[in-house]
Coordinates of C-alpha atoms and ligand atoms in Angstrom, one line a residue:
X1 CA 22.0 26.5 -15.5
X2 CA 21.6 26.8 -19.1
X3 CA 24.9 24.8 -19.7
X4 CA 22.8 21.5 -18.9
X5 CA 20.5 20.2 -21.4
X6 CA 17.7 20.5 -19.3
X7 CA 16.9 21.3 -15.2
X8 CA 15.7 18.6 -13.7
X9 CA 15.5 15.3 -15.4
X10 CA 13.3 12.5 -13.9
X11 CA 14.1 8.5 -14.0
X12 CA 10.9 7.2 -13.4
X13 CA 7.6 8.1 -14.6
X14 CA 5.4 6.7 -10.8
X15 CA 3.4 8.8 -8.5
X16 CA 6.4 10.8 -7.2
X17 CA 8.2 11.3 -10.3
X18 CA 5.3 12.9 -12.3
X19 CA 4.0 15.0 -9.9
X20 CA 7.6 16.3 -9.3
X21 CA 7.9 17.0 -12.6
X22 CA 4.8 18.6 -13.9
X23 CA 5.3 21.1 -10.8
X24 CA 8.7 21.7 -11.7
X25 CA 7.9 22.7 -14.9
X26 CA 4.5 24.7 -13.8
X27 CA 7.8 26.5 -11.5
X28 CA 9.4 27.4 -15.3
X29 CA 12.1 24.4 -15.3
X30 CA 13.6 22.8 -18.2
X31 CA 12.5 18.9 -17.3
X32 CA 12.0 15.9 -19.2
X33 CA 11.3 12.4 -17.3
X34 CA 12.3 8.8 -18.9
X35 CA 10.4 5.7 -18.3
X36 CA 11.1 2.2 -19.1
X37 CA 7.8 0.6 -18.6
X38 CA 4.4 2.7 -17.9
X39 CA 3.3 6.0 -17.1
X40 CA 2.1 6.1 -13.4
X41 CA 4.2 3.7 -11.6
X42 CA 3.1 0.9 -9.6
X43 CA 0.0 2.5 -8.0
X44 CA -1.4 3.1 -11.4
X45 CA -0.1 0.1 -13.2
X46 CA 0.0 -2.9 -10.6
X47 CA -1.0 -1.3 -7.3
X48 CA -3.4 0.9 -5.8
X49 CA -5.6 1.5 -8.6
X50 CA -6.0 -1.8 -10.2
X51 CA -6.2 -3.5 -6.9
X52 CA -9.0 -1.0 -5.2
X53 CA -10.8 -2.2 -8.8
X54 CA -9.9 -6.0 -7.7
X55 CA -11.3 -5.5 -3.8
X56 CA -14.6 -3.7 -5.3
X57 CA -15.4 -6.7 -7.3
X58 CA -14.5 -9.3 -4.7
X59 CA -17.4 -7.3 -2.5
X60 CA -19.9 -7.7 -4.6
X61 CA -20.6 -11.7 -3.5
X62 CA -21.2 -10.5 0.5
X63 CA -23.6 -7.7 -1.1
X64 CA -25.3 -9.8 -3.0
X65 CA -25.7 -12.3 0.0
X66 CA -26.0 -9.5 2.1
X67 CA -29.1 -8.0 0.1
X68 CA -31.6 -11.0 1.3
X69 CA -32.2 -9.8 4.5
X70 CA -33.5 -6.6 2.9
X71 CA -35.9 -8.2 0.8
X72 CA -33.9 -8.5 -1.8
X73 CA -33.8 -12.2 -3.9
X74 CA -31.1 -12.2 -6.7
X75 CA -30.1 -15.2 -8.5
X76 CA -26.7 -17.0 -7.9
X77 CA -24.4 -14.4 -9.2
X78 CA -21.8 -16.1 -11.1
X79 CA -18.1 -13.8 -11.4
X80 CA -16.4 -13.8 -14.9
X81 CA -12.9 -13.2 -13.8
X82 CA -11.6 -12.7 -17.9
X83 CA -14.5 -9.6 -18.1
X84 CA -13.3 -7.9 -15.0
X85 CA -9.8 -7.9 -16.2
X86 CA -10.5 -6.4 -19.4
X87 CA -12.4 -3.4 -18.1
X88 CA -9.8 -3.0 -15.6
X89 CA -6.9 -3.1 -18.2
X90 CA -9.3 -0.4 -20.0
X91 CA -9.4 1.8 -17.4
X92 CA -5.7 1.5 -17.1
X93 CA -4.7 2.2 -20.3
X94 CA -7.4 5.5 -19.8
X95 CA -5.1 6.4 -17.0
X96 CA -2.0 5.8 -18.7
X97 CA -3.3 8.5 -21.7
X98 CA -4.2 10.4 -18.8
X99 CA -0.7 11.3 -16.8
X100 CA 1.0 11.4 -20.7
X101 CA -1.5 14.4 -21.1
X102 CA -0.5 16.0 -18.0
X103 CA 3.3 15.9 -19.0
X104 CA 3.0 16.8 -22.2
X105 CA 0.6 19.8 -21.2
X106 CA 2.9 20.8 -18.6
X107 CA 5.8 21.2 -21.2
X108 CA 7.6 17.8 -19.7
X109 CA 9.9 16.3 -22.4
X110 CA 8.7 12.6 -22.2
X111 CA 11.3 10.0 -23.3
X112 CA 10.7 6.1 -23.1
X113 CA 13.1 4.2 -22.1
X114 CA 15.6 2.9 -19.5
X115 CA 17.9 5.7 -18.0
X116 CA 20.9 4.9 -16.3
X117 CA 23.4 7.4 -14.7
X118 CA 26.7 8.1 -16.2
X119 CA 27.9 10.3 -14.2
X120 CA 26.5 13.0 -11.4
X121 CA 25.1 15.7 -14.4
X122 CA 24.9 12.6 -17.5
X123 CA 22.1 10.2 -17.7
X124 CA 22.1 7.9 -20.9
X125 CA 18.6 6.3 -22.3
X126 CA 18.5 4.6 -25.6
X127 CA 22.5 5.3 -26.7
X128 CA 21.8 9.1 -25.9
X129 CA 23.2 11.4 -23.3
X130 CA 21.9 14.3 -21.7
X131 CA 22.9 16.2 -19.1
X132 CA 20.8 18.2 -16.0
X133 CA 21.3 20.4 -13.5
X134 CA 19.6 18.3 -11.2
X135 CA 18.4 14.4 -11.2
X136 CA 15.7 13.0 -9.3
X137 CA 15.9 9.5 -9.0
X138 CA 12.1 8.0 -8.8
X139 CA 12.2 4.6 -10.1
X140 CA 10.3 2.6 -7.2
X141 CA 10.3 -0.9 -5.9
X142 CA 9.2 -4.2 -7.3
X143 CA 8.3 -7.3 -5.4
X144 CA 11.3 -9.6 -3.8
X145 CA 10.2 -13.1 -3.5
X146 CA 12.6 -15.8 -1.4
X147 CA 15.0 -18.0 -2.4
X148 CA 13.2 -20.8 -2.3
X149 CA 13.6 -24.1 -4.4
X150 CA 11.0 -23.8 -6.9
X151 CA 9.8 -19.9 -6.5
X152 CA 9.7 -19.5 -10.3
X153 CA 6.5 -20.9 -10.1
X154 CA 4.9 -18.5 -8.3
X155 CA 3.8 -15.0 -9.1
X156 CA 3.7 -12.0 -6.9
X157 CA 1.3 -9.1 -7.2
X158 CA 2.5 -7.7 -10.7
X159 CA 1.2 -11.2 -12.1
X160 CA -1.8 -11.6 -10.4
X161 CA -3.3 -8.5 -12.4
X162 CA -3.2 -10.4 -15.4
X163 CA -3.7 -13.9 -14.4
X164 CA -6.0 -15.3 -17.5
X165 CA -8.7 -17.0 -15.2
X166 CA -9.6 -17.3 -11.6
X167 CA -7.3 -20.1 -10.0
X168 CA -9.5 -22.4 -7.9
X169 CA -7.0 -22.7 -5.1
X170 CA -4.6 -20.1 -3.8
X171 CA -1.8 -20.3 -1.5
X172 CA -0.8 -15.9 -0.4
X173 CA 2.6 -16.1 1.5
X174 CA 3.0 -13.3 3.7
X175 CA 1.6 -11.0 6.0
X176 CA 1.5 -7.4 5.0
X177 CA -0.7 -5.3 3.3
X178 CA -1.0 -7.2 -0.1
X179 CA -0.9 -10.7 1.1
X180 CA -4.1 -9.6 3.0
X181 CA -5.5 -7.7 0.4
X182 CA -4.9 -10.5 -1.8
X183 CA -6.0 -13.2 0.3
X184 CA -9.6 -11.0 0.5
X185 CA -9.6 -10.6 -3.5
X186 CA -9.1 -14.3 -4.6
X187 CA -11.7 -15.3 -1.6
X188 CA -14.5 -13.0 -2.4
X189 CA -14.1 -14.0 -6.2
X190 CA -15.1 -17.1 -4.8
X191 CA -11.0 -18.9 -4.9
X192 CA -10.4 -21.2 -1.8
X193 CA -7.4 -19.4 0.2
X194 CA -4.6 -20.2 1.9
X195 CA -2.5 -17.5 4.0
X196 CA 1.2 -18.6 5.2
X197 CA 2.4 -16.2 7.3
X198 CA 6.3 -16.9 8.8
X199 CA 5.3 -15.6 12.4
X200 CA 2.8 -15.3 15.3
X201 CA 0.3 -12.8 13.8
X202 CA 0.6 -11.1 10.4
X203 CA 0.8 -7.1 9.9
X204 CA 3.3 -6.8 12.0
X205 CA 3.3 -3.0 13.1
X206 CA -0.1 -2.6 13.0
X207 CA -1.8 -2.2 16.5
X208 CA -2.4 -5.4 18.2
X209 CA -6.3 -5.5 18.4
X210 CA -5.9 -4.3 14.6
X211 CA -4.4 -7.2 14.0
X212 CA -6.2 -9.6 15.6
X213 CA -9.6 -8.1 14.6
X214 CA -8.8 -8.8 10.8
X215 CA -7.6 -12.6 11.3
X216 CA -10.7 -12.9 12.9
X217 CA -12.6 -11.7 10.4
X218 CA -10.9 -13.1 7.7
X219 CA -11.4 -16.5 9.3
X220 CA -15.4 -16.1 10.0
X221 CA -15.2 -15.7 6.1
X222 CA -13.5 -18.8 5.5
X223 CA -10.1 -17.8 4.5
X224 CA -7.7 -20.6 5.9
X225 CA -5.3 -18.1 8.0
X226 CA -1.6 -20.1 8.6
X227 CA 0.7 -18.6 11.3
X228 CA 4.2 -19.9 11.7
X229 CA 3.8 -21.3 8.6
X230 CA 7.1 -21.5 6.4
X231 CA 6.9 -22.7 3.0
X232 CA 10.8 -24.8 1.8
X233 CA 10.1 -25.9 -1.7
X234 CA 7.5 -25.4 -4.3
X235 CA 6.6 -28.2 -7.0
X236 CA 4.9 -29.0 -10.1
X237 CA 1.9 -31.7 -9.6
X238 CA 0.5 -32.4 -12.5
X239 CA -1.5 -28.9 -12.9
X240 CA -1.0 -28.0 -9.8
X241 CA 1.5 -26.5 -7.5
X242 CA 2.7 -28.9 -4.4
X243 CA 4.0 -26.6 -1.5
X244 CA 5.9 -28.1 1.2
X245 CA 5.9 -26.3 4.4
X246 CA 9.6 -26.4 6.9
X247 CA 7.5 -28.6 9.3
X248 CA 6.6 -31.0 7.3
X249 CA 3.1 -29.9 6.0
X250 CA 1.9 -30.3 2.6
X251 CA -0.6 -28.0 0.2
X252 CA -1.7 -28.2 -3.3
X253 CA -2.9 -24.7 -5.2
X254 CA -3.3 -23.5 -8.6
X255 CA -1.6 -20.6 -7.8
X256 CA 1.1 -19.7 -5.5
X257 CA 1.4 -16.0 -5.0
X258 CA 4.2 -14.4 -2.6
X259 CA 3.8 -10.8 -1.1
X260 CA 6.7 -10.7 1.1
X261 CA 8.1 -7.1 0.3
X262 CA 9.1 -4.8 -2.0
X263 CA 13.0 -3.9 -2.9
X264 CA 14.2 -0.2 -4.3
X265 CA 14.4 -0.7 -8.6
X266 CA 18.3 0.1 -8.4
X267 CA 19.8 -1.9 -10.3
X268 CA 22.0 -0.8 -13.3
X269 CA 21.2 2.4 -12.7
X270 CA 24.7 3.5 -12.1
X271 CA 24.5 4.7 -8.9
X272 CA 28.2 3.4 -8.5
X273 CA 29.4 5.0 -11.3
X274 CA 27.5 8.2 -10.1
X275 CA 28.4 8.1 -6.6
X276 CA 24.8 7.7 -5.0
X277 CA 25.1 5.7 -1.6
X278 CA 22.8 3.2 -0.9
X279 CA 22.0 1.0 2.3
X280 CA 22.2 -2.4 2.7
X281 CA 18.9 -3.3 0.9
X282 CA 19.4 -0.9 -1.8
X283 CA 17.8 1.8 -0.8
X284 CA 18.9 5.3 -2.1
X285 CA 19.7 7.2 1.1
X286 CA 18.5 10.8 1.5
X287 CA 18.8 13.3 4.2
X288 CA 15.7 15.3 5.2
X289 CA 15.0 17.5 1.7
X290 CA 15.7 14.3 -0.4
X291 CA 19.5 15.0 -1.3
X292 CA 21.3 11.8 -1.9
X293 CA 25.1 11.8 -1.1
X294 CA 25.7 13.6 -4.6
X295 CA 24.9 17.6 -4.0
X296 CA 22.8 17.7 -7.2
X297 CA 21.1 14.1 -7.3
X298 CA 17.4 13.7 -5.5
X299 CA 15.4 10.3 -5.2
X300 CA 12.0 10.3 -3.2
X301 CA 9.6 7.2 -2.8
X302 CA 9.8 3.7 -3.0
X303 CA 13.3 3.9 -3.7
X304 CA 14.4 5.3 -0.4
X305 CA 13.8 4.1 2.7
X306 CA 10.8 5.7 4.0
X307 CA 7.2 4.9 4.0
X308 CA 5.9 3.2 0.6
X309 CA 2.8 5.0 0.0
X310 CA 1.8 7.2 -3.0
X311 CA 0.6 9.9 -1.5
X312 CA 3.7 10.3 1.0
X313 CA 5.8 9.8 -2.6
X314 CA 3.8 12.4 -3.8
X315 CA 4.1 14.8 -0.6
X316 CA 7.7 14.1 -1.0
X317 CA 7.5 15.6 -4.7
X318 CA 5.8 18.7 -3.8
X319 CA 8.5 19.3 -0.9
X320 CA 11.5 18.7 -3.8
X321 CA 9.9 21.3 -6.2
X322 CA 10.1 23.9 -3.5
X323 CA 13.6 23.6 -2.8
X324 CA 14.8 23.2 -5.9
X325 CA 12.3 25.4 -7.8
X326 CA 10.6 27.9 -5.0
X327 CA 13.6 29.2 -3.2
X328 CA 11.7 27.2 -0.2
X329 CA 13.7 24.7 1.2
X330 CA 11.0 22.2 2.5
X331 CA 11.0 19.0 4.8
X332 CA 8.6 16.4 3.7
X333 CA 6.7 15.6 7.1
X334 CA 6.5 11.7 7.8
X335 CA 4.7 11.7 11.3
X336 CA 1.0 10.8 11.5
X337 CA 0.2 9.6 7.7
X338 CA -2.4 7.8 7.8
X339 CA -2.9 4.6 5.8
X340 CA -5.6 2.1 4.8
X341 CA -5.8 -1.8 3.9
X342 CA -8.1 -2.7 1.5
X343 CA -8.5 -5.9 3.2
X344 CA -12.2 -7.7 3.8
X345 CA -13.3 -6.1 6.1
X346 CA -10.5 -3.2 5.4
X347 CA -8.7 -1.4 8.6
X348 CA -8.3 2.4 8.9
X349 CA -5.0 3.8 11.0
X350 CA -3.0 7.3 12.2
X351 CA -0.7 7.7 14.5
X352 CA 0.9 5.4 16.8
X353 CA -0.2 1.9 18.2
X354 CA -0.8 1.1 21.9
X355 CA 1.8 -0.9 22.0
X356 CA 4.1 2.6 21.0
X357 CA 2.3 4.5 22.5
X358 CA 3.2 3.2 25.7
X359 CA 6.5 2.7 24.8
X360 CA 6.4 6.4 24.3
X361 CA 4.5 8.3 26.3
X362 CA 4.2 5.8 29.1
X363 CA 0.6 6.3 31.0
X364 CA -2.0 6.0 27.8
X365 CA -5.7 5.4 28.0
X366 CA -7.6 3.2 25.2
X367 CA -10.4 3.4 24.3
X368 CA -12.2 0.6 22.3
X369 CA -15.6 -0.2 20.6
X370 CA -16.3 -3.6 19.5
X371 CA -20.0 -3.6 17.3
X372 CA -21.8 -5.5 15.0
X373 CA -22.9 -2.6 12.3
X374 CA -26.4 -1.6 11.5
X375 CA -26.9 -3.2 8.1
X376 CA -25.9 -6.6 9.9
X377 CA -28.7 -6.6 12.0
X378 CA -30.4 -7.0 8.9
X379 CA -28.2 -9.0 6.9
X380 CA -27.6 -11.5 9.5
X381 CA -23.7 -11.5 8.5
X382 CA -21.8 -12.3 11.9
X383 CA -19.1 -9.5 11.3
X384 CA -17.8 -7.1 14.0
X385 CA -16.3 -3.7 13.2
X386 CA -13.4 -2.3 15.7
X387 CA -12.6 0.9 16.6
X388 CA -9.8 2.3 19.0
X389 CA -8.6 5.8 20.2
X390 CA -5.0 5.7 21.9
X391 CA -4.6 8.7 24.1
X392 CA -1.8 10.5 26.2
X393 CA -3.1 10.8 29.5
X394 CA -0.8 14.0 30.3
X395 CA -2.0 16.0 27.5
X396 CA -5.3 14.7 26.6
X397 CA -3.8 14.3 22.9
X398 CA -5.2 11.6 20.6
X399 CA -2.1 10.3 19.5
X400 CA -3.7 6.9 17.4
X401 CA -6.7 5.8 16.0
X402 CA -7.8 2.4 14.7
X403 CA -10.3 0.6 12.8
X404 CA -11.1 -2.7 11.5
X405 CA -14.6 -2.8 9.6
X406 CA -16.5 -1.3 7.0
X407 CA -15.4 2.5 5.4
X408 CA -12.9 2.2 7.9
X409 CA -10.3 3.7 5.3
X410 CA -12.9 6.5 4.4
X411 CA -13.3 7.6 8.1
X412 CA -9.9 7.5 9.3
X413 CA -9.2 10.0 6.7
X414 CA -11.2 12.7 8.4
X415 CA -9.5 11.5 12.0
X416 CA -6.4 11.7 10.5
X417 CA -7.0 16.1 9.9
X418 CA -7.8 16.1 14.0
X419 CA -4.8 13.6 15.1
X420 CA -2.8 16.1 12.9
X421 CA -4.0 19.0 14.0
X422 CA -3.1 17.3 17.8
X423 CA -6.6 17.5 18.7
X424 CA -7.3 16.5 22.5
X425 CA -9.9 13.6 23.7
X426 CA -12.2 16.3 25.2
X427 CA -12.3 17.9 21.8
X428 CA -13.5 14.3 20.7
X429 CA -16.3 14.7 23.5
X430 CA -17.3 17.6 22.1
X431 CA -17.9 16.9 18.7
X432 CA -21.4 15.7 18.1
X433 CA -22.1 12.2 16.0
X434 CA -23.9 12.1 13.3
X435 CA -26.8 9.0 13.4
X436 CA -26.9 6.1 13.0
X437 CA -23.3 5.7 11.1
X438 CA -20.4 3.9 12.5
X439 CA -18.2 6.8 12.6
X440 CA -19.8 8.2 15.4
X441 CA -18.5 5.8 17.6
X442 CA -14.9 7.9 17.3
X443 CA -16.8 10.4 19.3
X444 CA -18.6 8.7 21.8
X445 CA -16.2 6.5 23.3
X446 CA -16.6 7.4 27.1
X447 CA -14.8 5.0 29.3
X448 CA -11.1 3.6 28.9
X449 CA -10.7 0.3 28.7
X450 CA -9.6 -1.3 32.3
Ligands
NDP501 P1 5.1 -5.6 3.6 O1 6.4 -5.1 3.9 O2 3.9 -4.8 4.1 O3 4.9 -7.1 4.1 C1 5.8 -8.1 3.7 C2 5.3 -9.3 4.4 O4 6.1 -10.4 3.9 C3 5.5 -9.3 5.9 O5 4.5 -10.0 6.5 C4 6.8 -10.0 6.1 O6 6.9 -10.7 7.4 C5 6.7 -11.1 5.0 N1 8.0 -11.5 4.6 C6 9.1 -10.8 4.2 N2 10.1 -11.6 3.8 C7 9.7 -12.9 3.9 C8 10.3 -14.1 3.7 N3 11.5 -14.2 3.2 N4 9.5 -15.2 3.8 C9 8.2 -15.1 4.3 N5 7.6 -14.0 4.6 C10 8.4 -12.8 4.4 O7 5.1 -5.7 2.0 P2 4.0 -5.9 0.9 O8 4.7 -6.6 -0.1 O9 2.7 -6.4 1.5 O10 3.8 -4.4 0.5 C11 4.9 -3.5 0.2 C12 4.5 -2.1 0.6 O11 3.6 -1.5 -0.3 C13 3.8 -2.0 2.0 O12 4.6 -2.0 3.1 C14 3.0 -0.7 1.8 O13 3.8 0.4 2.3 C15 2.8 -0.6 0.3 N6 1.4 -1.0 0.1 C16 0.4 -0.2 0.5 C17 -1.0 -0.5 0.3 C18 -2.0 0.4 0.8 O14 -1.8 1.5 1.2 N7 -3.3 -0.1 0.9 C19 -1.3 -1.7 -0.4 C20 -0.2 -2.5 -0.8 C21 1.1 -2.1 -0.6 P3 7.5 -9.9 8.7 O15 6.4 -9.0 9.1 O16 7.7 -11.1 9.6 O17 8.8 -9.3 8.3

């Protein structure tokens, strides 16, 4: 081992590739870990973090609005979009100081800079070379916008962090989980939106009354939901941005903002030159432990095909460290993670849909709540929440659960624990609510739905 400069060495300094190497060298490895841009990746940077910051201030207009029916009269609030941005970038920066203290306390040699492999033991950053034993590859995904005449004048995500004022008008293209989160940002700061989505009914993947729950919802709020809805060419009018749509439609914004995918950060990283395979997106391919096709080179998260998440990129860390660093060769396990969007109102979900379900297991039962919470009764807001149990008739298993409304991120964590654990409906039946929350409802769902 000694013979390479150091252990493990890192490219990429995201969710996955910190924790991987802080553990490694809590195992006693010789690591160091280059980044080109900031400490903690996307989730910290432009993702999770900032974002979850983002939906809490959009939330604040439907509290405020919320609060008359309690009694409550406030004066008509009025957002500054510049103040919330600051604090945000404050708390960023915080967390930034944050994971360079937890490198630098666990004895991680920190370079900045862009890394690139030379060869299947060499990586070079700033005219340097050094050479490692092992080489995780962690250097994560950015957005991939279409080719479309005119998409230099939109932004995706990364931009919309740091956009220097509200825009009145905003046009979200797509249909996963940050064109919705988005669409319920820019909305609830009071922006008029616009959702294109290219097919029937966005988040595809998600379970079907999932999905149609949140367009629901999202309409009732006033969002201007688009399905089948293609945009061709984007203009400049005036100070605005002209969108034409493929069937013929027209839309003026002042602010186009595409979330149509993410794409592995591969590029001139000298995987070629190295010897790391890659599919036809880009993606570095791993077998089960995380090996690429080189014996001694690694990647985990957004860069290889599995699910884009940080915690699953950090799961997938932990795994890595024991195989290379615990003489415990470890599987990362992708079945049942459970996942949250922060849309308005967010949704909830673990395990598998109806729709797979069936395909699956074949005879399922479902069973579905549909109910306007407490605090509306009050409030007067016409919102529903949604919750679903998929189970498998032949064992009894809960094998998915959904849920569109309020917390619904919050609860399905704790469902998630009993749909891993393979917890049976009866054991559902048996557990006792707690009252009055919306929770309960997950155990007291009787009757299957006809
Ligand atoms: P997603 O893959 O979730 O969604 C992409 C959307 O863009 C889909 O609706 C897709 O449509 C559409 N699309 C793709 N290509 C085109 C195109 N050429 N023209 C028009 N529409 C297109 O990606 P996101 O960018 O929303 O997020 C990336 C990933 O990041 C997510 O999958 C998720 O794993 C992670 N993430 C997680 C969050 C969370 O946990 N809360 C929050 C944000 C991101 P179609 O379905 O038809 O293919």
């Amino acid at each position: 081992m000694a013979s390479h400069d150091y252990d493990l060495f890192t490219i990429g300094a995201g969710s996955g590739g910190v924790r991987a190497s802080r553990m490694a060298a809590g195992a006693g490895a010789r690591v160091a870990v280059a980044e080109e841009r900031y400490l903690g990746g996307t989730c910290v940077n432009v993702g999770c973090i900032p974002k979850k910051l983002l939906v809490h201030a959009a939330h604040f207009r439907e509290e405020v609005e919320d609060a008359a029916g309690f009694g409550w009269s406030v004066a008509e609030p009025v957002f500054d979009w510049p103040a919330l941005i600051a604090n945000k970038d404050r708390e960023i920066a915080r967390l930034n100081g944050v994971y360079a203290g937890l490198l630098d306390g666990a004895g991680v040699t920190r370079i900045e800079g862009r890394a690139r492999l030379v060869d299947a033991h060499t990586v070079e950053v700033g005219g340097s070379r050094i050479t490692a034993t092992n080489i995780l590859l962690a250097p994560g995904g950015w957005p991939h916008l279409p080719d479309i005449p005119g998409i230099e004048l939109a932004i995706s995500s990364n931009e919309a962090f740091h956009l220097a004022g509200l825009p009145r008008r905003v046009i979200i293209v797509g249909g996963g989980y940050i064109a919705v989160e988005f669409a319920g940002i820019f909305h609830g700061m009071g922006a008029d939106v616009v959702q294109l989505y290219r097919g029937p009914l966005f988040l595809r993947g998600f379970d079907d009354d999932v999905r149609e729950a949140l367009a629901s919802e999202m309409r009732k709020k006033g969002i201007d939901l688009r399905f089948e809805a293609r945009p061709s060419r984007i203009e400049r009018a005036g100070d605005a941005l002209r969108v034409e749509l493929d069937d013929g439609g027209v839309l003026e914004a002042d602010c186009v903002m595409y979330a149509t995918g993410r794409r592995p950060l591969t590029a001139d990283l000298g995987l070629e030159e190295a010897g790391v395979a890659t599919d036809v997106y880009g993606a570095i391919t791993v077998d089960a432990y995380s090996r690429t096709s080189v014996e001694n080179i690694w990647a985990i998260g957004d860069v290889t095909d599995r699910i884009q998440l940080t915690p699953v990129a950090i799961h997938e860390a932990m795994c890595l460290v024991r195989t290379l660093f615990h003489d415990d060769p470890t599987v990362p396990d992708h079945a049942d993670v459970a996942s949250a969007v922060f849309s308005l109102p967010p949704i909830g979900t673990v395990g598998l849909t109806e729709a797979e379900a069936r395909a699956r297991l074949g005879d399922v039962d479902v069973y579905r709540s549909r109910f306007r919470p407490l605090k509306h009764t009050l409030s007067g807001r016409d919102e529903q929440t949604l919750m679903k149990l998929v189970v498998d008739r032949a064992s009894d298993r809960v094998v998915g659960a959904h849920m569109v409304g309020p917390d619904a991120g919050e609860i399905i964590q704790g469902i998630a624990i009993a749909v891993k654990m393979r917890a049976t409906k009866a054991q559902f039946d048996a557990t006792v609510g707690i009252h009055p929350t919306a929770a309960e409802e997950f155990v007291t769902m009787r009757e299957p739905v006809a």
